[in-house]
Backbone as a printed PyTorch tensor [residue, N CA C, xyz], in Angstrom:
tensor([[[ 27.6990,  22.7550, -29.9730],
         [ 26.6650,  23.7770, -29.8830],
         [ 25.3030,  23.1020, -29.7890]],

        [[ 24.4890,  23.5740, -28.8730],
         [ 23.1550,  23.0100, -28.7070],
         [ 22.2260,  23.5740, -29.7690]],

        [[ 21.7380,  22.7110, -30.6200],
         [ 20.7810,  23.1680, -31.6310],
         [ 19.3690,  23.1390, -31.0660]],

        [[ 19.1080,  22.1620, -30.1980],
         [ 17.7850,  22.0520, -29.5910],
         [ 17.5140,  23.2460, -28.6910]],

        [[ 18.5070,  23.6720, -27.9400],
         [ 18.3360,  24.7620, -26.9930],
         [ 17.9320,  26.0700, -27.6350]],

        [[ 18.3500,  26.2980, -28.8740],
         [ 18.0380,  27.5590, -29.5390],
         [ 16.7100,  27.5290, -30.2870]],

        [[ 16.0670,  26.3610, -30.3790],
         [ 14.7550,  26.2910, -31.0410],
         [ 13.7030,  26.9290, -30.1450]],

        [[ 12.7990,  27.6810, -30.7440],
         [ 11.7220,  28.3090, -29.9840],
         [ 10.6240,  27.2880, -29.7050]],

        [[  9.9340,  27.4760, -28.5930],
         [  8.7750,  26.6460, -28.2660],
         [  7.5350,  27.5140, -28.4980]],

        [[  6.6530,  27.0510, -29.3720],
         [  5.4160,  27.7810, -29.6460],
         [  4.3280,  27.2600, -28.7210]],

        [[  3.6640,  28.1640, -28.0380],
         [  2.6050,  27.7820, -27.0980],
         [  1.2750,  27.6610, -27.8370]],

        [[  0.5980,  26.5070, -27.7450],
         [ -0.7090,  26.3490, -28.3800],
         [ -1.7780,  27.1490, -27.6300]],

        [[ -2.9670,  27.2310, -28.2180],
         [ -4.0920,  27.9260, -27.5840],
         [ -4.4280,  27.2550, -26.2570]],

        [[ -4.7260,  28.0550, -25.2570],
         [ -5.1420,  27.5210, -23.9670],
         [ -4.0150,  27.1580, -23.0260]],

        [[ -2.7660,  27.4150, -23.4280],
         [ -1.6280,  27.1040, -22.5670],
         [ -1.1190,  28.3960, -21.9360]],

        [[ -0.9330,  28.3460, -20.6320],
         [ -0.5170,  29.5140, -19.8600],
         [  0.7870,  29.1870, -19.1430]],

        [[  1.7690,  30.0860, -19.2210],
         [  3.0700,  29.8640, -18.5870],
         [  3.3080,  30.9520, -17.5440]],

        [[  3.6440,  30.5110, -16.3200],
         [  3.9960,  31.4480, -15.2460],
         [  5.4050,  31.1210, -14.7800]],

        [[  6.1960,  32.1820, -14.5500],
         [  7.5660,  31.9760, -14.0980],
         [  7.8390,  32.8280, -12.8750]],

        [[  8.3210,  32.2010, -11.8200],
         [  8.7730,  32.9220, -10.6330],
         [ 10.1560,  32.4020, -10.3040]],

        [[ 11.1400,  33.2740, -10.3970],
         [ 12.5530,  32.9250, -10.2020],
         [ 12.9310,  31.7630, -11.1210]],

        [[ 13.2410,  30.5880, -10.5670],
         [ 13.6410,  29.4330, -11.3840],
         [ 12.5260,  28.4210, -11.5550]],

        [[ 11.3520,  28.6830, -10.9950],
         [ 10.2380,  27.7450, -11.0680],
         [  9.3000,  28.1490, -12.2070]],

        [[  8.9860,  27.1750, -13.0540],
         [  8.0940,  27.4180, -14.1950],
         [  6.8530,  26.5550, -14.0310]],

        [[  5.6790,  27.1680, -14.2020],
         [  4.4070,  26.4520, -14.1360],
         [  3.7290,  26.5680, -15.4870]],

        [[  3.3510,  25.4190, -16.0620],
         [  2.6490,  25.3810, -17.3460],
         [  1.2550,  24.8370, -17.0780]],

        [[  0.2460,  25.6060, -17.4800],
         [ -1.1440,  25.2290, -17.2430],
         [ -1.8400,  25.0940, -18.5890]],

        [[ -2.5770,  24.0010, -18.7650],
         [ -3.2570,  23.7540, -20.0270],
         [ -4.5650,  23.0290, -19.8170]],

        [[ -5.1970,  22.5870, -20.9080],
         [ -6.4960,  21.9270, -20.7980],
         [ -6.4770,  20.6090, -20.0200]],

        [[ -5.3550,  19.8840, -20.0080],
         [ -5.3000,  18.5880, -19.3180],
         [ -4.8040,  18.6820, -17.8840]],

        [[ -4.2330,  19.8230, -17.4980],
         [ -3.7480,  19.9440, -16.1290],
         [ -2.6470,  20.9660, -15.9950]],

        [[ -1.8780,  20.8300, -14.9280],
         [ -0.8340,  21.7990, -14.6050],
         [  0.4340,  21.0720, -14.1760]],

        [[  1.5920,  21.5190, -14.6870],
         [  2.8840,  20.9410, -14.3310],
         [  3.8100,  22.0400, -13.8350]],

        [[  4.5960,  21.7440, -12.8130],
         [  5.5520,  22.7010, -12.2600],
         [  6.9200,  22.0430, -12.2010]],

        [[  7.9480,  22.8020, -12.5720],
         [  9.3160,  22.2720, -12.5480],
         [ 10.2750,  23.4160, -12.2510]],

        [[ 11.3650,  23.0820, -11.5720],
         [ 12.3890,  24.0660, -11.2680],
         [ 13.5520,  23.8760, -12.2280]],

        [[ 13.9840,  24.9640, -12.8720],
         [ 15.0850,  24.9160, -13.8250],
         [ 16.3030,  25.6230, -13.2550]],

        [[ 17.4570,  25.4120, -13.8820],
         [ 18.7030,  26.0220, -13.4430],
         [ 18.6880,  27.5290, -13.7010]],

        [[ 19.4000,  28.2600, -12.8600],
         [ 19.4780,  29.7040, -13.0560],
         [ 20.5050,  30.0790, -14.1180]],

        [[ 21.2380,  29.1170, -14.6450],
         [ 22.2180,  29.3870, -15.7010],
         [ 21.5550,  29.5410, -17.0700]],

        [[ 20.2870,  29.1310, -17.1800],
         [ 19.5360,  29.2400, -18.4340],
         [ 18.4440,  30.2820, -18.2430]],

        [[ 18.4140,  31.2810, -19.1330],
         [ 17.3770,  32.3130, -19.0360],
         [ 16.2390,  31.9770, -20.0000]],

        [[ 15.0370,  32.3660, -19.6000],
         [ 13.8260,  32.0450, -20.3750],
         [ 13.0950,  33.3440, -20.6860]],

        [[ 12.7780,  33.5540, -21.9660],
         [ 12.0630,  34.7570, -22.3890],
         [ 10.7380,  34.3630, -23.0120]],

        [[  9.6500,  34.9280, -22.4860],
         [  8.3140,  34.6600, -23.0320],
         [  7.8900,  35.8840, -23.8260]],

        [[  7.7210,  35.6880, -25.1330],
         [  7.3000,  36.7830, -26.0240],
         [  6.0330,  36.3480, -26.7410]],

        [[  4.8810,  36.7680, -26.2400],
         [  3.6130,  36.3890, -26.8670],
         [  3.3800,  34.8980, -26.7580]],

        [[  3.3450,  34.2210, -27.8960],
         [  3.1020,  32.7740, -27.9290],
         [  4.3750,  31.9650, -28.1760]],

        [[  5.5410,  32.5960, -28.0530],
         [  6.7950,  31.8660, -28.2180],
         [  7.6500,  32.0070, -26.9630]],

        [[  8.4220,  30.9570, -26.6890],
         [  9.3250,  30.9530, -25.5420],
         [ 10.7210,  30.6270, -26.0550]],

        [[ 11.6970,  31.4520, -25.6590],
         [ 13.0870,  31.2590, -26.0750],
         [ 13.9460,  31.0050, -24.8470]],

        [[ 15.0020,  30.2060, -25.0470],
         [ 15.9430,  29.9040, -23.9630],
         [ 17.3300,  30.3590, -24.3970]],

        [[ 18.0840,  30.9200, -23.4490],
         [ 19.4430,  31.3570, -23.7190],
         [ 20.3160,  30.9890, -22.5320]],

        [[ 21.6160,  30.7860, -22.7720],
         [ 22.5210,  30.3840, -21.7010],
         [ 23.4860,  31.5160, -21.3710]],

        [[ 24.0260,  31.4680, -20.1590],
         [ 24.8920,  32.5540, -19.6990],
         [ 26.3400,  32.3880, -20.1430]],

        [[ 26.7720,  31.1550, -20.4340],
         [ 28.1570,  30.9370, -20.8590],
         [ 28.2110,  29.7840, -21.8550]],

        [[ 29.3950,  29.5790, -22.4320],
         [ 29.5780,  28.4880, -23.3900],
         [ 30.3450,  27.3160, -22.7740]],

        [[ 30.2270,  27.1580, -21.4660],
         [ 30.8020,  26.0210, -20.7730],
         [ 30.0680,  24.7540, -21.2320]],

        [[ 30.7650,  23.6290, -21.3200],
         [ 30.1490,  22.4000, -21.8300],
         [ 28.9380,  21.9550, -21.0170]],

        [[ 29.0150,  22.0630, -19.6960],
         [ 27.8850,  21.6500, -18.8630],
         [ 26.6870,  22.5690, -19.0720]],

        [[ 26.9370,  23.8310, -19.2630],
         [ 25.8420,  24.7840, -19.4920],
         [ 25.2340,  24.5530, -20.8640]],

        [[ 26.0680,  24.2070, -21.8560],
         [ 25.5490,  23.8940, -23.1880],
         [ 24.6080,  22.6940, -23.1310]],

        [[ 25.0170,  21.6550, -22.3860],
         [ 24.1810,  20.4570, -22.2510],
         [ 22.8850,  20.7940, -21.5290]],

        [[ 22.9790,  21.6230, -20.5110],
         [ 21.8080,  22.0320, -19.7380],
         [ 20.8400,  22.8660, -20.5750]],

        [[ 21.3790,  23.6060, -21.5410],
         [ 20.5670,  24.4510, -22.4120],
         [ 19.5600,  23.6100, -23.2080]],

        [[ 20.0420,  22.5840, -23.8830],
         [ 19.1670,  21.7170, -24.6660],
         [ 18.2130,  20.9210, -23.7880]],

        [[ 18.7060,  20.4670, -22.6370],
         [ 17.8750,  19.6940, -21.7280],
         [ 16.7310,  20.5320, -21.1870]],

        [[ 17.0170,  21.7690, -20.8150],
         [ 15.9830,  22.6620, -20.2840],
         [ 14.8990,  22.9060, -21.3160]],

        [[ 15.3020,  23.1760, -22.5420],
         [ 14.3200,  23.4180, -23.6050],
         [ 13.4710,  22.1770, -23.8500]],

        [[ 14.0930,  20.9990, -23.8630],
         [ 13.3610,  19.7530, -24.1110],
         [ 12.3810,  19.4530, -22.9750]],

        [[ 12.8060,  19.6860, -21.7350],
         [ 11.9080,  19.4530, -20.5990],
         [ 10.7050,  20.3950, -20.6390]],

        [[ 10.9550,  21.6590, -20.9900],
         [  9.8550,  22.6240, -21.0840],
         [  8.8960,  22.2280, -22.2090]],

        [[  9.4430,  21.8110, -23.3550],
         [  8.6160,  21.3870, -24.4880],
         [  7.7500,  20.1840, -24.1000]],

        [[  8.3130,  19.2480, -23.3380],
         [  7.5460,  18.0930, -22.8730],
         [  6.4440,  18.5040, -21.9080]],

        [[  6.6870,  19.5500, -21.1190],
         [  5.6370,  20.0540, -20.2290],
         [  4.4750,  20.6130, -21.0480]],

        [[  4.7900,  21.3650, -22.1000],
         [  3.7480,  21.9480, -22.9590],
         [  2.9680,  20.8400, -23.6670]],

        [[  3.6740,  19.8350, -24.1960],
         [  2.9920,  18.7110, -24.8550],
         [  2.1190,  17.9410, -23.8650]],

        [[  2.5910,  17.7810, -22.6500],
         [  1.8540,  17.0260, -21.6390],
         [  0.5360,  17.6760, -21.2700]],

        [[  0.5190,  19.0070, -21.0900],
         [ -0.7240,  19.6650, -20.6810],
         [ -1.6820,  19.8640, -21.8410]],

        [[ -1.2270,  19.6690, -23.0870],
         [ -2.1380,  19.7860, -24.2260],
         [ -2.5760,  18.4160, -24.7510]],

        [[ -1.6300,  17.5210, -25.0000],
         [ -1.9550,  16.2130, -25.5850],
         [ -1.8730,  15.0660, -24.5870]],

        [[ -0.9020,  15.1090, -23.6980],
         [ -0.6750,  14.0120, -22.7620],
         [  0.2600,  12.9780, -23.3630]],

        [[  0.6980,  12.0400, -22.5440],
         [  1.6070,  10.9810, -22.9760],
         [  1.0200,   9.6340, -22.6010]],

        [[  1.3910,   8.5960, -23.3770],
         [  0.9490,   7.2520, -23.0170],
         [  1.9820,   6.2250, -23.4410]],

        [[  2.0620,   5.1630, -22.6600],
         [  2.9330,   4.0260, -22.9450],
         [  2.0610,   2.7780, -22.9400]],

        [[  2.2690,   1.9320, -23.9400],
         [  1.4980,   0.6950, -24.0350],
         [  2.4230,  -0.4890, -23.7820]],

        [[  1.9410,  -1.4260, -22.9650],
         [  2.6960,  -2.6310, -22.6420],
         [  1.8610,  -3.8440, -23.0190]],

        [[  2.5340,  -4.9530, -23.3210],
         [  1.8250,  -6.1960, -23.6090],
         [  2.4690,  -7.3290, -22.8200]],

        [[  1.6300,  -8.2790, -22.4110],
         [  2.0900,  -9.4350, -21.6630],
         [  2.1410, -10.6250, -22.6070]],

        [[  3.2520, -11.3580, -22.5750],
         [  3.3660, -12.5630, -23.3860],
         [  3.8080, -13.7010, -22.4920]],

        [[  3.0180, -14.7530, -22.4890],
         [  3.3200, -15.9220, -21.6780],
         [  2.0180, -16.6020, -21.2920]],

        [[  2.0710, -17.9110, -21.1440],
         [  0.8760, -18.6730, -20.8030],
         [  0.4530, -18.3130, -19.3710]],

        [[ -0.7760, -17.8930, -19.2140],
         [ -1.3080, -17.5450, -17.9090],
         [ -0.9790, -16.1420, -17.4400]],

        [[ -0.2480, -15.3740, -18.2270],
         [  0.0740, -14.0010, -17.8370],
         [ -1.1300, -13.1290, -18.1440]],

        [[ -1.5810, -12.3680, -17.1530],
         [ -2.7180, -11.4840, -17.3930],
         [ -2.6720, -10.2970, -16.4410]],

        [[ -3.3670,  -9.2380, -16.8700],
         [ -3.4490,  -8.0140, -16.0710],
         [ -4.9140,  -7.6340, -15.9430]],

        [[ -5.2850,  -7.0910, -14.7860],
         [ -6.6570,  -6.6230, -14.6020],
         [ -6.6640,  -5.4890, -13.5950]],

        [[ -7.6850,  -4.6590, -13.6840],
         [ -7.8410,  -3.5530, -12.7540],
         [ -8.8130,  -3.9800, -11.6530]],

        [[ -8.4150,  -3.7770, -10.4090],
         [ -9.3070,  -3.9980,  -9.2640],
         [ -9.4000,  -2.6660,  -8.5400]],

        [[-10.4810,  -1.9520,  -8.7880],
         [-10.6080,  -0.5990,  -8.2620],
         [ -9.6390,   0.2960,  -9.0130]],

        [[ -8.7450,   0.9470,  -8.2920],
         [ -7.7310,   1.7600,  -8.9720],
         [ -6.3580,   1.0870,  -8.9630]],

        [[ -6.2990,  -0.1950,  -8.5900],
         [ -5.0460,  -0.9450,  -8.5650],
         [ -4.9230,  -1.8290,  -9.7960]],

        [[ -3.7080,  -1.9310, -10.3120],
         [ -3.4000,  -2.8550, -11.3900],
         [ -2.8750,  -4.1310, -10.7510]],

        [[ -3.5080,  -5.2680, -11.0740],
         [ -3.1060,  -6.5570, -10.5140],
         [ -2.5570,  -7.4080, -11.6520]],

        [[ -1.2990,  -7.8430, -11.4910],
         [ -0.6290,  -8.6490, -12.5160],
         [ -0.4370, -10.0790, -12.0250]],

        [[ -0.7820, -11.0390, -12.8910],
         [ -0.4740, -12.4420, -12.6470],
         [  0.5670, -12.8270, -13.6870]],

        [[  1.8290, -12.8690, -13.2640],
         [  2.9140, -13.0840, -14.2180],
         [  3.8640, -14.1990, -13.7830]],

        [[  3.3140, -15.2860, -13.2560],
         [  4.1150, -16.4600, -12.9580],
         [  4.6870, -16.5320, -11.5670]],

        [[  4.4220, -15.5650, -10.7180],
         [  4.8740, -15.6460,  -9.3380],
         [  3.8210, -16.3680,  -8.5140]],

        [[  4.1620, -16.7160,  -7.2840],
         [  3.2190, -17.4190,  -6.4170],
         [  2.1490, -16.4720,  -5.8760]],

        [[  2.3220, -15.1900,  -6.1040],
         [  1.3740, -14.1870,  -5.6090],
         [  1.1150, -13.1580,  -6.7110]],

        [[ -0.0430, -12.5120,  -6.6980],
         [ -0.2750, -11.4450,  -7.6730],
         [  0.5270, -10.1950,  -7.2900]],

        [[  0.9680,  -9.4500,  -8.2970],
         [  1.7350,  -8.2200,  -8.0790],
         [  0.8000,  -7.0420,  -8.2970]],

        [[  0.7650,  -6.1060,  -7.3350],
         [ -0.1580,  -4.9740,  -7.4240],
         [  0.6020,  -3.6670,  -7.5910]],

        [[  0.0410,  -2.7790,  -8.4260],
         [  0.5650,  -1.4290,  -8.6180],
         [ -0.5680,  -0.4540,  -8.4040]],

        [[ -0.3150,   0.5840,  -7.6250],
         [ -1.2900,   1.6560,  -7.4610],
         [ -0.6800,   2.9050,  -8.0850]],

        [[ -1.2880,   3.4310,  -9.1650],
         [ -0.7000,   4.5910,  -9.8380],
         [ -0.7680,   5.8410,  -8.9670]],

        [[  0.2560,   6.7060,  -9.1150],
         [  0.2870,   7.9610,  -8.3800],
         [ -0.8060,   8.8980,  -8.9080]],

        [[ -0.9880,   9.9890,  -8.2010],
         [ -1.9580,  11.0070,  -8.5960],
         [ -1.5700,  11.5660,  -9.9650]],

        [[ -2.5250,  11.6570, -10.8660],
         [ -2.2690,  12.2090, -12.1950],
         [ -1.9780,  11.1580, -13.2510]],

        [[ -1.8200,   9.9020, -12.8620],
         [ -1.5780,   8.8290, -13.8250],
         [ -2.8120,   7.9470, -13.9290]],

        [[ -3.0380,   7.4340, -15.1190],
         [ -4.1960,   6.5770, -15.3660],
         [ -3.6970,   5.2780, -15.9860]],

        [[ -4.1600,   4.1530, -15.4490],
         [ -3.7830,   2.8420, -15.9730],
         [ -5.0450,   2.1510, -16.4620]],

        [[ -4.9890,   1.6090, -17.6840],
         [ -6.1300,   0.8930, -18.2630],
         [ -5.6670,  -0.4840, -18.7250]],

        [[ -6.6140,  -1.4300, -18.7290],
         [ -6.3450,  -2.7530, -19.2910],
         [ -7.4520,  -3.0730, -20.2910]],

        [[ -7.2600,  -2.6930, -21.5760],
         [ -8.2760,  -2.9690, -22.5900],
         [ -8.5130,  -4.4620, -22.8010]],

        [[ -7.4750,  -5.2840, -22.6150],
         [ -7.6270,  -6.7290, -22.6710],
         [ -6.7730,  -7.3240, -21.5520]],

        [[ -6.8510,  -8.6310, -21.3860],
         [ -6.1230,  -9.2850, -20.2960],
         [ -4.6120,  -9.2780, -20.5120]],

        [[ -4.1730,  -9.0060, -21.7490],
         [ -2.7350,  -9.0410, -22.0300],
         [ -2.1860,  -7.6930, -22.4730]],

        [[ -2.9130,  -6.6080, -22.2560],
         [ -2.3750,  -5.2980, -22.6140],
         [ -2.6530,  -4.2830, -21.5100]],

        [[ -1.7060,  -3.3580, -21.3460],
         [ -1.7820,  -2.3240, -20.3150],
         [ -1.4570,  -0.9960, -20.9780]],

        [[ -2.2260,   0.0460, -20.6510],
         [ -1.9520,   1.3920, -21.1510],
         [ -1.7800,   2.3170, -19.9470]],

        [[ -0.6220,   2.9720, -19.8750],
         [ -0.3320,   3.9490, -18.8250],
         [ -0.3570,   5.3220, -19.4780]],

        [[ -1.1570,   6.2600, -18.9470],
         [ -1.2380,   7.5880, -19.5370],
         [ -1.2380,   8.6510, -18.4570]],

        [[ -0.8390,   9.8660, -18.8500],
         [ -0.7870,  10.9930, -17.9270],
         [ -0.2050,  12.2100, -18.6070]],

        [[ -0.0210,  13.2930, -17.8510],
         [  0.4860,  14.5250, -18.4530],
         [  1.9920,  14.6950, -18.2790]],

        [[  2.6010,  13.9560, -17.3650],
         [  4.0430,  14.0530, -17.1470],
         [  4.7540,  12.8910, -17.8390]],

        [[  5.5790,  13.2070, -18.8260],
         [  6.2890,  12.1740, -19.5730],
         [  7.1860,  11.3530, -18.6540]],

        [[  7.7940,  12.0210, -17.6960],
         [  8.7000,  11.3710, -16.7600],
         [  7.9650,  10.3470, -15.8960]],

        [[  6.8160,  10.7180, -15.3400],
         [  6.0670,   9.8160, -14.4630],
         [  5.4460,   8.6580, -15.2340]],

        [[  4.9460,   8.9230, -16.4650],
         [  4.3690,   7.8560, -17.2870],
         [  5.4350,   6.8230, -17.6240]],

        [[  6.6060,   7.2880, -18.0550],
         [  7.7000,   6.3770, -18.3930],
         [  8.2070,   5.6060, -17.1950]],

        [[  8.2410,   6.2600, -16.0340],
         [  8.7130,   5.6080, -14.8120],
         [  7.7810,   4.4810, -14.3840]],

        [[  6.4720,   4.7400, -14.3760],
         [  5.5140,   3.7000, -13.9800],
         [  5.5260,   2.5420, -14.9830]],

        [[  5.5860,   2.8580, -16.2780],
         [  5.6330,   1.8060, -17.2960],
         [  6.8900,   0.9550, -17.1310]],

        [[  8.0120,   1.5800, -16.8140],
         [  9.2630,   0.8320, -16.6260],
         [  9.1950,  -0.0530, -15.3810]],

        [[  8.5660,   0.4580, -14.3000],
         [  8.4390,  -0.3610, -13.0870],
         [  7.5130,  -1.5530, -13.3270]],

        [[  6.4390,  -1.3620, -14.0970],
         [  5.5460,  -2.4810, -14.4390],
         [  6.3130,  -3.5010, -15.2710]],

        [[  7.0930,  -3.0270, -16.2480],
         [  7.8520,  -3.9200, -17.1240],
         [  8.8790,  -4.7190, -16.3330]],

        [[  9.5130,  -4.0960, -15.3330],
         [ 10.5400,  -4.7880, -14.5400],
         [  9.9710,  -5.8910, -13.6550]],

        [[  8.6470,  -5.9170, -13.4610],
         [  8.0350,  -6.9930, -12.6930],
         [  8.3920,  -8.3360, -13.3040]],

        [[  8.3440,  -8.4090, -14.6160],
         [  8.7340,  -9.6170, -15.3450],
         [  9.2460,  -9.1730, -16.7100]],

        [[ 10.5130,  -8.7580, -16.7640],
         [ 11.1170,  -8.3030, -18.0170],
         [ 11.1780,  -9.4670, -19.0020]],

        [[ 11.0780,  -9.2000, -20.3120],
         [ 11.0940, -10.2760, -21.2940],
         [ 12.4190, -11.0490, -21.2620]],

        [[ 12.3000, -12.3640, -21.2530],
         [ 13.5170, -13.1820, -21.2210],
         [ 13.8520, -13.6510, -22.6310]],

        [[ 15.1250, -13.8810, -22.9380],
         [ 15.5430, -14.1010, -24.3210],
         [ 15.3120, -15.5100, -24.8860]],

        [[ 14.9520, -16.4880, -24.0620],
         [ 14.8320, -17.8480, -24.5780],
         [ 13.4320, -18.1630, -25.0920]],

        [[ 12.4110, -17.8710, -24.3160],
         [ 11.0400, -18.1160, -24.7690],
         [ 10.3130, -16.8350, -25.1310]],

        [[ 10.8520, -15.6870, -24.7330],
         [ 10.2300, -14.4060, -25.0440],
         [  9.1070, -14.0330, -24.0920]],

        [[  8.9540, -14.7710, -22.9910],
         [  7.8880, -14.4960, -22.0290],
         [  8.2240, -13.2530, -21.2220]],

        [[  7.1850, -12.5160, -20.8400],
         [  7.3830, -11.3590, -19.9800],
         [  6.5200, -10.1900, -20.3920]],

        [[  6.7840,  -9.0420, -19.7790],
         [  6.0600,  -7.8110, -20.0830],
         [  6.9770,  -6.9530, -20.9340]],

        [[  6.4760,  -6.4970, -22.0800],
         [  7.2840,  -5.6710, -22.9710],
         [  6.4650,  -4.5050, -23.4890]],

        [[  7.1700,  -3.4830, -23.9700],
         [  6.4930,  -2.3590, -24.6090],
         [  5.9390,  -2.8290, -25.9530]],

        [[  4.8460,  -2.2370, -26.4020],
         [  4.2890,  -2.5860, -27.7130],
         [  5.3020,  -2.1640, -28.7690]],

        [[  5.6590,  -3.0740, -29.6380],
         [  6.6340,  -2.7950, -30.6870],
         [  8.0790,  -3.0640, -30.2800]],

        [[  8.3320,  -3.4380, -29.0330],
         [  9.6910,  -3.7120, -28.5750],
         [ 10.1710,  -5.0360, -29.1630]],

        [[ 11.3830,  -5.0410, -29.6580],
         [ 11.9650,  -6.2540, -30.2050],
         [ 12.7920,  -6.9300, -29.1220]],

        [[ 12.4960,  -8.1900, -28.8670],
         [ 13.2640,  -8.9640, -27.8920],
         [ 14.1470,  -9.9270, -28.6630]],

        [[ 15.4500,  -9.7620, -28.5070],
         [ 16.3970, -10.6200, -29.2100],
         [ 16.3640, -12.0080, -28.6030]],

        [[ 16.0980, -12.9970, -29.4300],
         [ 15.9460, -14.3680, -28.9460],
         [ 17.2730, -15.1110, -29.0360]],

        [[ 17.4930, -15.9840, -28.0640],
         [ 18.6930, -16.8140, -28.0310],
         [ 18.3150, -18.2470, -28.3070]],

        [[ 19.2560, -18.9870, -28.8170],
         [ 19.0320, -20.4060, -29.0480],
         [ 19.2430, -21.1350, -27.7300]],

        [[ 18.3830, -22.0970, -27.4450],
         [ 18.5240, -22.8780, -26.2150],
         [ 19.6870, -23.8290, -26.3000]],

        [[ 19.9750, -24.4950, -25.1810],
         [ 21.1030, -25.4090, -25.1930],
         [ 20.7520, -26.6700, -25.9860]],

        [[ 21.7430, -27.2160, -26.6280],
         [ 21.5430, -28.4340, -27.4140],
         [ 22.1680, -29.5850, -26.6380]],

        [[ 21.4190, -30.6610, -26.4930],
         [ 21.9170, -31.7920, -25.7220],
         [ 22.2100, -32.9890, -26.6050]],

        [[ 23.1890, -33.7840, -26.2130],
         [ 23.5230, -35.0060, -26.9540],
         [ 23.3240, -36.1990, -26.0830]]])
């Protein structure tokens, strides 16, 4: 049984929800997000609360019930508070800088690696070894942060690479020679 799916979503002040068929638009102080949901999940807006219900107790529909509610909740959080991911660079000579609206990474390759964030995403470099990706869509923020991290994922022997702040990298012992 989906426990998440049956939880109500409370809409904060300044958040507006519009629904046409299966498309839901959430508008708030930070922006507007639109997403299409399955027709197997019904959505009821009563004042400042939103409830989700499913049409059957099939396992796939049960899973979709909780997922739909969680995605909608993330849309509401995104247009009110926003999301951010922080990354850090570890390694000698590894650095990040902004050139215009492009993020330029020097991470041990023979050439600099450039990222241009999509519309609605903001990338900052408070220092040469830290990157902050922020925006209103949790999915897009996480995707861009993951693509930046994959440029040079942390390796287990020296720990060099790009990692999320607070991420633990399991270290391996190097080879021993005789």
